[in-house]
Amino acid sequence: MHRTTDTVRSVVARVLVALAVIAAIAAPAIGVQVHDAVAEQVRHDAETTTRVTGRLAESTEAAWYPTDAAEPADVYARVTWTTPDGKQAEGVAPVEPGLAAGTEVPVWLGEDGEPRTEPLAGSTAVLCGVLAGVAVAGVLAGLLYLAWWTTDRVLLAVNARRWEQEWAVVEPQWRREYR
């Protein structure tokens, strides 16, 4: 005996398998796109960022950290440095915490000559690409599983209701015949 719910279940299963194949292709493709975008940013930063040595104008020893991270994040402090063209400059730059005033620190300058954060490492592009691909694959797998689970529950409920209706018709006859 073949029920319409069996047909629906079969069609939904085929559609979800097709979507899973598409997801299996899309996840790595998205990972590659993210990798390429981050790699381009890394390349741009490497070309437009200059590292100079600066000197702390204030101590970062009493810096406050919003988290209890194992390796505290950089703090911002007033720093002086000599620009690549030989002029003295002063500004606020990200530096390591816990340093005394007068300590030499690396200062990264952007195209505008202003301090900025250290450029991303090349390995960051690979990490971002892999994480994006895995995240997309995980989300899509979760959505496909949720669609299958929902379909299965709905079809089981429909079958149970139909079985109950059919039993309501058959049961009175069966009770009379088999007493």
JSON list of N, CA and C in Angstrom, two decimals, residues 70-134:
[
{"chain": "A", "resi": 70, "resn": "ALA", "atom": "N", "xyz": [44.04, 35.40, 28.39]},
{"chain": "A", "resi": 70, "resn": "ALA", "atom": "CA", "xyz": [45.37, 34.89, 28.72]},
{"chain": "A", "resi": 70, "resn": "ALA", "atom": "C", "xyz": [46.43, 35.86, 28.19]},
{"chain": "A", "resi": 71, "resn": "GLU", "atom": "N", "xyz": [46.22, 36.39, 27.01]},
{"chain": "A", "resi": 71, "resn": "GLU", "atom": "CA", "xyz": [47.11, 37.38, 26.42]},
{"chain": "A", "resi": 71, "resn": "GLU", "atom": "C", "xyz": [46.31, 38.65, 26.22]},
{"chain": "A", "resi": 72, "resn": "PRO", "atom": "N", "xyz": [46.49, 39.64, 27.10]},
{"chain": "A", "resi": 72, "resn": "PRO", "atom": "CA", "xyz": [45.67, 40.84, 26.97]},
{"chain": "A", "resi": 72, "resn": "PRO", "atom": "C", "xyz": [45.88, 41.54, 25.64]},
{"chain": "A", "resi": 73, "resn": "ALA", "atom": "N", "xyz": [44.84, 42.17, 25.18]},
{"chain": "A", "resi": 73, "resn": "ALA", "atom": "CA", "xyz": [44.89, 42.90, 23.91]},
{"chain": "A", "resi": 73, "resn": "ALA", "atom": "C", "xyz": [45.76, 44.14, 24.05]},
{"chain": "A", "resi": 74, "resn": "ASP", "atom": "N", "xyz": [46.09, 44.70, 22.91]},
{"chain": "A", "resi": 74, "resn": "ASP", "atom": "CA", "xyz": [46.85, 45.95, 22.94]},
{"chain": "A", "resi": 74, "resn": "ASP", "atom": "C", "xyz": [46.02, 47.04, 23.61]},
{"chain": "A", "resi": 75, "resn": "VAL", "atom": "N", "xyz": [46.73, 48.03, 24.12]},
{"chain": "A", "resi": 75, "resn": "VAL", "atom": "CA", "xyz": [46.09, 49.22, 24.67]},
{"chain": "A", "resi": 75, "resn": "VAL", "atom": "C", "xyz": [46.55, 50.40, 23.81]},
{"chain": "A", "resi": 76, "resn": "TYR", "atom": "N", "xyz": [45.84, 51.48, 23.91]},
{"chain": "A", "resi": 76, "resn": "TYR", "atom": "CA", "xyz": [46.22, 52.67, 23.14]},
{"chain": "A", "resi": 76, "resn": "TYR", "atom": "C", "xyz": [46.92, 53.65, 24.08]},
{"chain": "A", "resi": 77, "resn": "ALA", "atom": "N", "xyz": [48.05, 54.14, 23.60]},
{"chain": "A", "resi": 77, "resn": "ALA", "atom": "CA", "xyz": [48.83, 55.07, 24.41]},
{"chain": "A", "resi": 77, "resn": "ALA", "atom": "C", "xyz": [49.47, 56.12, 23.49]},
{"chain": "A", "resi": 78, "resn": "ARG", "atom": "N", "xyz": [49.87, 57.24, 24.10]},
{"chain": "A", "resi": 78, "resn": "ARG", "atom": "CA", "xyz": [50.52, 58.31, 23.35]},
{"chain": "A", "resi": 78, "resn": "ARG", "atom": "C", "xyz": [51.96, 57.88, 23.05]},
{"chain": "A", "resi": 79, "resn": "VAL", "atom": "N", "xyz": [52.32, 58.01, 21.76]},
{"chain": "A", "resi": 79, "resn": "VAL", "atom": "CA", "xyz": [53.63, 57.56, 21.29]},
{"chain": "A", "resi": 79, "resn": "VAL", "atom": "C", "xyz": [54.22, 58.66, 20.40]},
{"chain": "A", "resi": 80, "resn": "THR", "atom": "N", "xyz": [55.53, 58.79, 20.44]},
{"chain": "A", "resi": 80, "resn": "THR", "atom": "CA", "xyz": [56.23, 59.69, 19.51]},
{"chain": "A", "resi": 80, "resn": "THR", "atom": "C", "xyz": [57.09, 58.83, 18.58]},
{"chain": "A", "resi": 81, "resn": "TRP", "atom": "N", "xyz": [57.28, 59.29, 17.35]},
{"chain": "A", "resi": 81, "resn": "TRP", "atom": "CA", "xyz": [58.09, 58.54, 16.39]},
{"chain": "A", "resi": 81, "resn": "TRP", "atom": "C", "xyz": [58.64, 59.50, 15.34]},
{"chain": "A", "resi": 82, "resn": "THR", "atom": "N", "xyz": [59.60, 59.02, 14.60]},
{"chain": "A", "resi": 82, "resn": "THR", "atom": "CA", "xyz": [60.16, 59.77, 13.50]},
{"chain": "A", "resi": 82, "resn": "THR", "atom": "C", "xyz": [59.57, 59.18, 12.22]},
{"chain": "A", "resi": 83, "resn": "THR", "atom": "N", "xyz": [58.99, 60.04, 11.40]},
{"chain": "A", "resi": 83, "resn": "THR", "atom": "CA", "xyz": [58.37, 59.58, 10.17]},
{"chain": "A", "resi": 83, "resn": "THR", "atom": "C", "xyz": [59.45, 59.16, 9.17]},
{"chain": "A", "resi": 84, "resn": "PRO", "atom": "N", "xyz": [59.08, 58.40, 8.15]},
{"chain": "A", "resi": 84, "resn": "PRO", "atom": "CA", "xyz": [60.08, 57.98, 7.15]},
{"chain": "A", "resi": 84, "resn": "PRO", "atom": "C", "xyz": [60.80, 59.15, 6.48]},
{"chain": "A", "resi": 85, "resn": "ASP", "atom": "N", "xyz": [60.17, 60.36, 6.45]},
{"chain": "A", "resi": 85, "resn": "ASP", "atom": "CA", "xyz": [60.85, 61.51, 5.86]},
{"chain": "A", "resi": 85, "resn": "ASP", "atom": "C", "xyz": [61.63, 62.33, 6.89]},
{"chain": "A", "resi": 86, "resn": "GLY", "atom": "N", "xyz": [61.77, 61.80, 8.14]},
{"chain": "A", "resi": 86, "resn": "GLY", "atom": "CA", "xyz": [62.61, 62.43, 9.15]},
{"chain": "A", "resi": 86, "resn": "GLY", "atom": "C", "xyz": [61.95, 63.40, 10.09]},
{"chain": "A", "resi": 87, "resn": "LYS", "atom": "N", "xyz": [60.67, 63.62, 10.02]},
{"chain": "A", "resi": 87, "resn": "LYS", "atom": "CA", "xyz": [59.98, 64.56, 10.91]},
{"chain": "A", "resi": 87, "resn": "LYS", "atom": "C", "xyz": [59.53, 63.85, 12.19]},
{"chain": "A", "resi": 88, "resn": "GLN", "atom": "N", "xyz": [59.46, 64.60, 13.26]},
{"chain": "A", "resi": 88, "resn": "GLN", "atom": "CA", "xyz": [58.94, 64.06, 14.53]},
{"chain": "A", "resi": 88, "resn": "GLN", "atom": "C", "xyz": [57.42, 64.10, 14.50]},
{"chain": "A", "resi": 89, "resn": "ALA", "atom": "N", "xyz": [56.81, 63.03, 14.99]},
{"chain": "A", "resi": 89, "resn": "ALA", "atom": "CA", "xyz": [55.34, 62.98, 15.03]},
{"chain": "A", "resi": 89, "resn": "ALA", "atom": "C", "xyz": [54.91, 62.39, 16.36]},
{"chain": "A", "resi": 90, "resn": "GLU", "atom": "N", "xyz": [53.69, 62.70, 16.73]},
{"chain": "A", "resi": 90, "resn": "GLU", "atom": "CA", "xyz": [53.14, 62.18, 17.97]},
{"chain": "A", "resi": 90, "resn": "GLU", "atom": "C", "xyz": [51.68, 61.81, 17.73]},
{"chain": "A", "resi": 91, "resn": "GLY", "atom": "N", "xyz": [51.24, 60.72, 18.39]},
{"chain": "A", "resi": 91, "resn": "GLY", "atom": "CA", "xyz": [49.86, 60.30, 18.25]},
{"chain": "A", "resi": 91, "resn": "GLY", "atom": "C", "xyz": [49.54, 59.16, 19.20]},
{"chain": "A", "resi": 92, "resn": "VAL", "atom": "N", "xyz": [48.36, 58.67, 19.09]},
{"chain": "A", "resi": 92, "resn": "VAL", "atom": "CA", "xyz": [47.93, 57.54, 19.91]},
{"chain": "A", "resi": 92, "resn": "VAL", "atom": "C", "xyz": [47.98, 56.29, 19.04]},
{"chain": "A", "resi": 93, "resn": "ALA", "atom": "N", "xyz": [48.68, 55.26, 19.55]},
{"chain": "A", "resi": 93, "resn": "ALA", "atom": "CA", "xyz": [48.86, 54.04, 18.78]},
{"chain": "A", "resi": 93, "resn": "ALA", "atom": "C", "xyz": [48.60, 52.82, 19.67]},
{"chain": "A", "resi": 94, "resn": "PRO", "atom": "N", "xyz": [48.23, 51.70, 19.07]},
{"chain": "A", "resi": 94, "resn": "PRO", "atom": "CA", "xyz": [48.07, 50.48, 19.84]},
{"chain": "A", "resi": 94, "resn": "PRO", "atom": "C", "xyz": [49.44, 49.92, 20.21]},
{"chain": "A", "resi": 95, "resn": "VAL", "atom": "N", "xyz": [49.62, 49.63, 21.48]},
{"chain": "A", "resi": 95, "resn": "VAL", "atom": "CA", "xyz": [50.90, 49.10, 21.98]},
{"chain": "A", "resi": 95, "resn": "VAL", "atom": "C", "xyz": [50.62, 47.98, 22.99]},
{"chain": "A", "resi": 96, "resn": "GLU", "atom": "N", "xyz": [51.68, 47.26, 23.34]},
{"chain": "A", "resi": 96, "resn": "GLU", "atom": "CA", "xyz": [51.56, 46.21, 24.35]},
{"chain": "A", "resi": 96, "resn": "GLU", "atom": "C", "xyz": [51.27, 46.83, 25.71]},
{"chain": "A", "resi": 97, "resn": "PRO", "atom": "N", "xyz": [50.51, 46.16, 26.53]},
{"chain": "A", "resi": 97, "resn": "PRO", "atom": "CA", "xyz": [50.27, 46.66, 27.88]},
{"chain": "A", "resi": 97, "resn": "PRO", "atom": "C", "xyz": [51.48, 46.36, 28.78]},
{"chain": "A", "resi": 98, "resn": "GLY", "atom": "N", "xyz": [51.55, 47.07, 29.88]},
{"chain": "A", "resi": 98, "resn": "GLY", "atom": "CA", "xyz": [52.57, 46.82, 30.89]},
{"chain": "A", "resi": 98, "resn": "GLY", "atom": "C", "xyz": [53.94, 47.37, 30.58]},
{"chain": "A", "resi": 99, "resn": "LEU", "atom": "N", "xyz": [54.05, 48.41, 29.77]},
{"chain": "A", "resi": 99, "resn": "LEU", "atom": "CA", "xyz": [55.34, 48.99, 29.41]},
{"chain": "A", "resi": 99, "resn": "LEU", "atom": "C", "xyz": [55.52, 50.35, 30.08]},
{"chain": "A", "resi": 100, "resn": "ALA", "atom": "N", "xyz": [56.76, 50.67, 30.41]},
{"chain": "A", "resi": 100, "resn": "ALA", "atom": "CA", "xyz": [57.07, 51.95, 31.05]},
{"chain": "A", "resi": 100, "resn": "ALA", "atom": "C", "xyz": [57.21, 53.04, 29.99]},
{"chain": "A", "resi": 101, "resn": "ALA", "atom": "N", "xyz": [57.00, 54.27, 30.41]},
{"chain": "A", "resi": 101, "resn": "ALA", "atom": "CA", "xyz": [57.19, 55.42, 29.52]},
{"chain": "A", "resi": 101, "resn": "ALA", "atom": "C", "xyz": [58.64, 55.42, 29.03]},
{"chain": "A", "resi": 102, "resn": "GLY", "atom": "N", "xyz": [58.84, 55.75, 27.77]},
{"chain": "A", "resi": 102, "resn": "GLY", "atom": "CA", "xyz": [60.19, 55.79, 27.19]},
{"chain": "A", "resi": 102, "resn": "GLY", "atom": "C", "xyz": [60.58, 54.49, 26.50]},
{"chain": "A", "resi": 103, "resn": "THR", "atom": "N", "xyz": [59.80, 53.45, 26.65]},
{"chain": "A", "resi": 103, "resn": "THR", "atom": "CA", "xyz": [60.11, 52.17, 26.01]},
{"chain": "A", "resi": 103, "resn": "THR", "atom": "C", "xyz": [59.91, 52.29, 24.50]},
{"chain": "A", "resi": 104, "resn": "GLU", "atom": "N", "xyz": [60.82, 51.68, 23.73]},
{"chain": "A", "resi": 104, "resn": "GLU", "atom": "CA", "xyz": [60.67, 51.66, 22.29]},
{"chain": "A", "resi": 104, "resn": "GLU", "atom": "C", "xyz": [59.61, 50.63, 21.91]},
{"chain": "A", "resi": 105, "resn": "VAL", "atom": "N", "xyz": [58.72, 51.02, 21.00]},
{"chain": "A", "resi": 105, "resn": "VAL", "atom": "CA", "xyz": [57.63, 50.14, 20.56]},
{"chain": "A", "resi": 105, "resn": "VAL", "atom": "C", "xyz": [57.48, 50.26, 19.04]},
{"chain": "A", "resi": 106, "resn": "PRO", "atom": "N", "xyz": [57.01, 49.20, 18.40]},
{"chain": "A", "resi": 106, "resn": "PRO", "atom": "CA", "xyz": [56.74, 49.32, 16.97]},
{"chain": "A", "resi": 106, "resn": "PRO", "atom": "C", "xyz": [55.45, 50.11, 16.74]},
{"chain": "A", "resi": 107, "resn": "VAL", "atom": "N", "xyz": [55.48, 50.99, 15.76]},
{"chain": "A", "resi": 107, "resn": "VAL", "atom": "CA", "xyz": [54.31, 51.77, 15.39]},
{"chain": "A", "resi": 107, "resn": "VAL", "atom": "C", "xyz": [54.06, 51.53, 13.91]},
{"chain": "A", "resi": 108, "resn": "TRP", "atom": "N", "xyz": [52.84, 51.17, 13.58]},
{"chain": "A", "resi": 108, "resn": "TRP", "atom": "CA", "xyz": [52.46, 50.92, 12.18]},
{"chain": "A", "resi": 108, "resn": "TRP", "atom": "C", "xyz": [51.73, 52.15, 11.68]},
{"chain": "A", "resi": 109, "resn": "LEU", "atom": "N", "xyz": [52.22, 52.69, 10.56]},
{"chain": "A", "resi": 109, "resn": "LEU", "atom": "CA", "xyz": [51.63, 53.89, 9.99]},
{"chain": "A", "resi": 109, "resn": "LEU", "atom": "C", "xyz": [50.89, 53.53, 8.69]},
{"chain": "A", "resi": 110, "resn": "GLY", "atom": "N", "xyz": [49.68, 54.08, 8.56]},
{"chain": "A", "resi": 110, "resn": "GLY", "atom": "CA", "xyz": [48.90, 53.87, 7.34]},
{"chain": "A", "resi": 110, "resn": "GLY", "atom": "C", "xyz": [49.35, 54.83, 6.25]},
{"chain": "A", "resi": 111, "resn": "GLU", "atom": "N", "xyz": [48.65, 54.80, 5.13]},
{"chain": "A", "resi": 111, "resn": "GLU", "atom": "CA", "xyz": [48.98, 55.67, 4.00]},
{"chain": "A", "resi": 111, "resn": "GLU", "atom": "C", "xyz": [48.93, 57.14, 4.39]},
{"chain": "A", "resi": 112, "resn": "ASP", "atom": "N", "xyz": [48.04, 57.47, 5.33]},
{"chain": "A", "resi": 112, "resn": "ASP", "atom": "CA", "xyz": [47.89, 58.86, 5.76]},
{"chain": "A", "resi": 112, "resn": "ASP", "atom": "C", "xyz": [48.92, 59.28, 6.80]},
{"chain": "A", "resi": 113, "resn": "GLY", "atom": "N", "xyz": [49.82, 58.35, 7.18]},
{"chain": "A", "resi": 113, "resn": "GLY", "atom": "CA", "xyz": [50.85, 58.66, 8.16]},
{"chain": "A", "resi": 113, "resn": "GLY", "atom": "C", "xyz": [50.38, 58.55, 9.60]},
{"chain": "A", "resi": 114, "resn": "GLU", "atom": "N", "xyz": [49.14, 58.16, 9.81]},
{"chain": "A", "resi": 114, "resn": "GLU", "atom": "CA", "xyz": [48.59, 58.03, 11.16]},
{"chain": "A", "resi": 114, "resn": "GLU", "atom": "C", "xyz": [48.78, 56.60, 11.66]},
{"chain": "A", "resi": 115, "resn": "PRO", "atom": "N", "xyz": [48.94, 56.45, 12.98]},
{"chain": "A", "resi": 115, "resn": "PRO", "atom": "CA", "xyz": [49.10, 55.10, 13.54]},
{"chain": "A", "resi": 115, "resn": "PRO", "atom": "C", "xyz": [47.85, 54.25, 13.30]},
{"chain": "A", "resi": 116, "resn": "ARG", "atom": "N", "xyz": [48.07, 52.98, 13.15]},
{"chain": "A", "resi": 116, "resn": "ARG", "atom": "CA", "xyz": [46.99, 52.02, 12.96]},
{"chain": "A", "resi": 116, "resn": "ARG", "atom": "C", "xyz": [47.41, 50.69, 13.57]},
{"chain": "A", "resi": 117, "resn": "THR", "atom": "N", "xyz": [46.52, 49.74, 13.54]},
{"chain": "A", "resi": 117, "resn": "THR", "atom": "CA", "xyz": [46.86, 48.42, 14.08]},
{"chain": "A", "resi": 117, "resn": "THR", "atom": "C", "xyz": [47.82, 47.71, 13.14]},
{"chain": "A", "resi": 118, "resn": "GLU", "atom": "N", "xyz": [48.49, 46.72, 13.68]},
{"chain": "A", "resi": 118, "resn": "GLU", "atom": "CA", "xyz": [49.43, 45.93, 12.89]},
{"chain": "A", "resi": 118, "resn": "GLU", "atom": "C", "xyz": [48.68, 45.24, 11.75]},
{"chain": "A", "resi": 119, "resn": "PRO", "atom": "N", "xyz": [49.27, 45.19, 10.56]},
{"chain": "A", "resi": 119, "resn": "PRO", "atom": "CA", "xyz": [48.59, 44.53, 9.44]},
{"chain": "A", "resi": 119, "resn": "PRO", "atom": "C", "xyz": [48.37, 43.04, 9.73]},
{"chain": "A", "resi": 120, "resn": "LEU", "atom": "N", "xyz": [47.37, 42.48, 9.08]},
{"chain": "A", "resi": 120, "resn": "LEU", "atom": "CA", "xyz": [47.07, 41.07, 9.23]},
{"chain": "A", "resi": 120, "resn": "LEU", "atom": "C", "xyz": [48.20, 40.22, 8.66]},
{"chain": "A", "resi": 121, "resn": "ALA", "atom": "N", "xyz": [48.41, 39.06, 9.26]},
{"chain": "A", "resi": 121, "resn": "ALA", "atom": "CA", "xyz": [49.40, 38.11, 8.75]},
{"chain": "A", "resi": 121, "resn": "ALA", "atom": "C", "xyz": [48.80, 37.36, 7.57]},
{"chain": "A", "resi": 122, "resn": "GLY", "atom": "N", "xyz": [49.63, 36.83, 6.71]},
{"chain": "A", "resi": 122, "resn": "GLY", "atom": "CA", "xyz": [49.16, 36.09, 5.55]},
{"chain": "A", "resi": 122, "resn": "GLY", "atom": "C", "xyz": [48.35, 34.86, 5.92]},
{"chain": "A", "resi": 123, "resn": "SER", "atom": "N", "xyz": [48.68, 34.22, 7.04]},
{"chain": "A", "resi": 123, "resn": "SER", "atom": "CA", "xyz": [47.95, 33.02, 7.46]},
{"chain": "A", "resi": 123, "resn": "SER", "atom": "C", "xyz": [46.51, 33.35, 7.87]},
{"chain": "A", "resi": 124, "resn": "THR", "atom": "N", "xyz": [46.23, 34.60, 8.13]},
{"chain": "A", "resi": 124, "resn": "THR", "atom": "CA", "xyz": [44.87, 35.00, 8.50]},
{"chain": "A", "resi": 124, "resn": "THR", "atom": "C", "xyz": [43.90, 34.74, 7.35]},
{"chain": "A", "resi": 125, "resn": "ALA", "atom": "N", "xyz": [44.36, 34.91, 6.13]},
{"chain": "A", "resi": 125, "resn": "ALA", "atom": "CA", "xyz": [43.49, 34.66, 4.96]},
{"chain": "A", "resi": 125, "resn": "ALA", "atom": "C", "xyz": [43.08, 33.20, 4.90]},
{"chain": "A", "resi": 126, "resn": "VAL", "atom": "N", "xyz": [44.03, 32.30, 5.14]},
{"chain": "A", "resi": 126, "resn": "VAL", "atom": "CA", "xyz": [43.73, 30.87, 5.12]},
{"chain": "A", "resi": 126, "resn": "VAL", "atom": "C", "xyz": [42.75, 30.53, 6.24]},
{"chain": "A", "resi": 127, "resn": "LEU", "atom": "N", "xyz": [43.02, 31.03, 7.43]},
{"chain": "A", "resi": 127, "resn": "LEU", "atom": "CA", "xyz": [42.15, 30.76, 8.57]},
{"chain": "A", "resi": 127, "resn": "LEU", "atom": "C", "xyz": [40.73, 31.27, 8.31]},
{"chain": "A", "resi": 128, "resn": "CYS", "atom": "N", "xyz": [40.61, 32.49, 7.81]},
{"chain": "A", "resi": 128, "resn": "CYS", "atom": "CA", "xyz": [39.28, 33.06, 7.53]},
{"chain": "A", "resi": 128, "resn": "CYS", "atom": "C", "xyz": [38.55, 32.26, 6.46]},
{"chain": "A", "resi": 129, "resn": "GLY", "atom": "N", "xyz": [39.25, 31.84, 5.42]},
{"chain": "A", "resi": 129, "resn": "GLY", "atom": "CA", "xyz": [38.64, 31.04, 4.37]},
{"chain": "A", "resi": 129, "resn": "GLY", "atom": "C", "xyz": [38.14, 29.70, 4.88]},
{"chain": "A", "resi": 130, "resn": "VAL", "atom": "N", "xyz": [38.97, 29.04, 5.66]},
{"chain": "A", "resi": 130, "resn": "VAL", "atom": "CA", "xyz": [38.57, 27.73, 6.22]},
{"chain": "A", "resi": 130, "resn": "VAL", "atom": "C", "xyz": [37.38, 27.89, 7.16]},
{"chain": "A", "resi": 131, "resn": "LEU", "atom": "N", "xyz": [37.45, 28.87, 8.04]},
{"chain": "A", "resi": 131, "resn": "LEU", "atom": "CA", "xyz": [36.34, 29.09, 8.98]},
{"chain": "A", "resi": 131, "resn": "LEU", "atom": "C", "xyz": [35.06, 29.45, 8.26]},
{"chain": "A", "resi": 132, "resn": "ALA", "atom": "N", "xyz": [35.14, 30.26, 7.22]},
{"chain": "A", "resi": 132, "resn": "ALA", "atom": "CA", "xyz": [33.93, 30.62, 6.46]},
{"chain": "A", "resi": 132, "resn": "ALA", "atom": "C", "xyz": [33.34, 29.39, 5.79]},
{"chain": "A", "resi": 133, "resn": "GLY", "atom": "N", "xyz": [34.17, 28.57, 5.16]},
{"chain": "A", "resi": 133, "resn": "GLY", "atom": "CA", "xyz": [33.69, 27.36, 4.51]},
{"chain": "A", "resi": 133, "resn": "GLY", "atom": "C", "xyz": [33.05, 26.40, 5.49]},
{"chain": "A", "resi": 134, "resn": "VAL", "atom": "N", "xyz": [33.69, 26.20, 6.63]},
{"chain": "A", "resi": 134, "resn": "VAL", "atom": "CA", "xyz": [33.15, 25.29, 7.65]},
{"chain": "A", "resi": 134, "resn": "VAL", "atom": "C", "xyz": [31.85, 25.86, 8.23]}
]
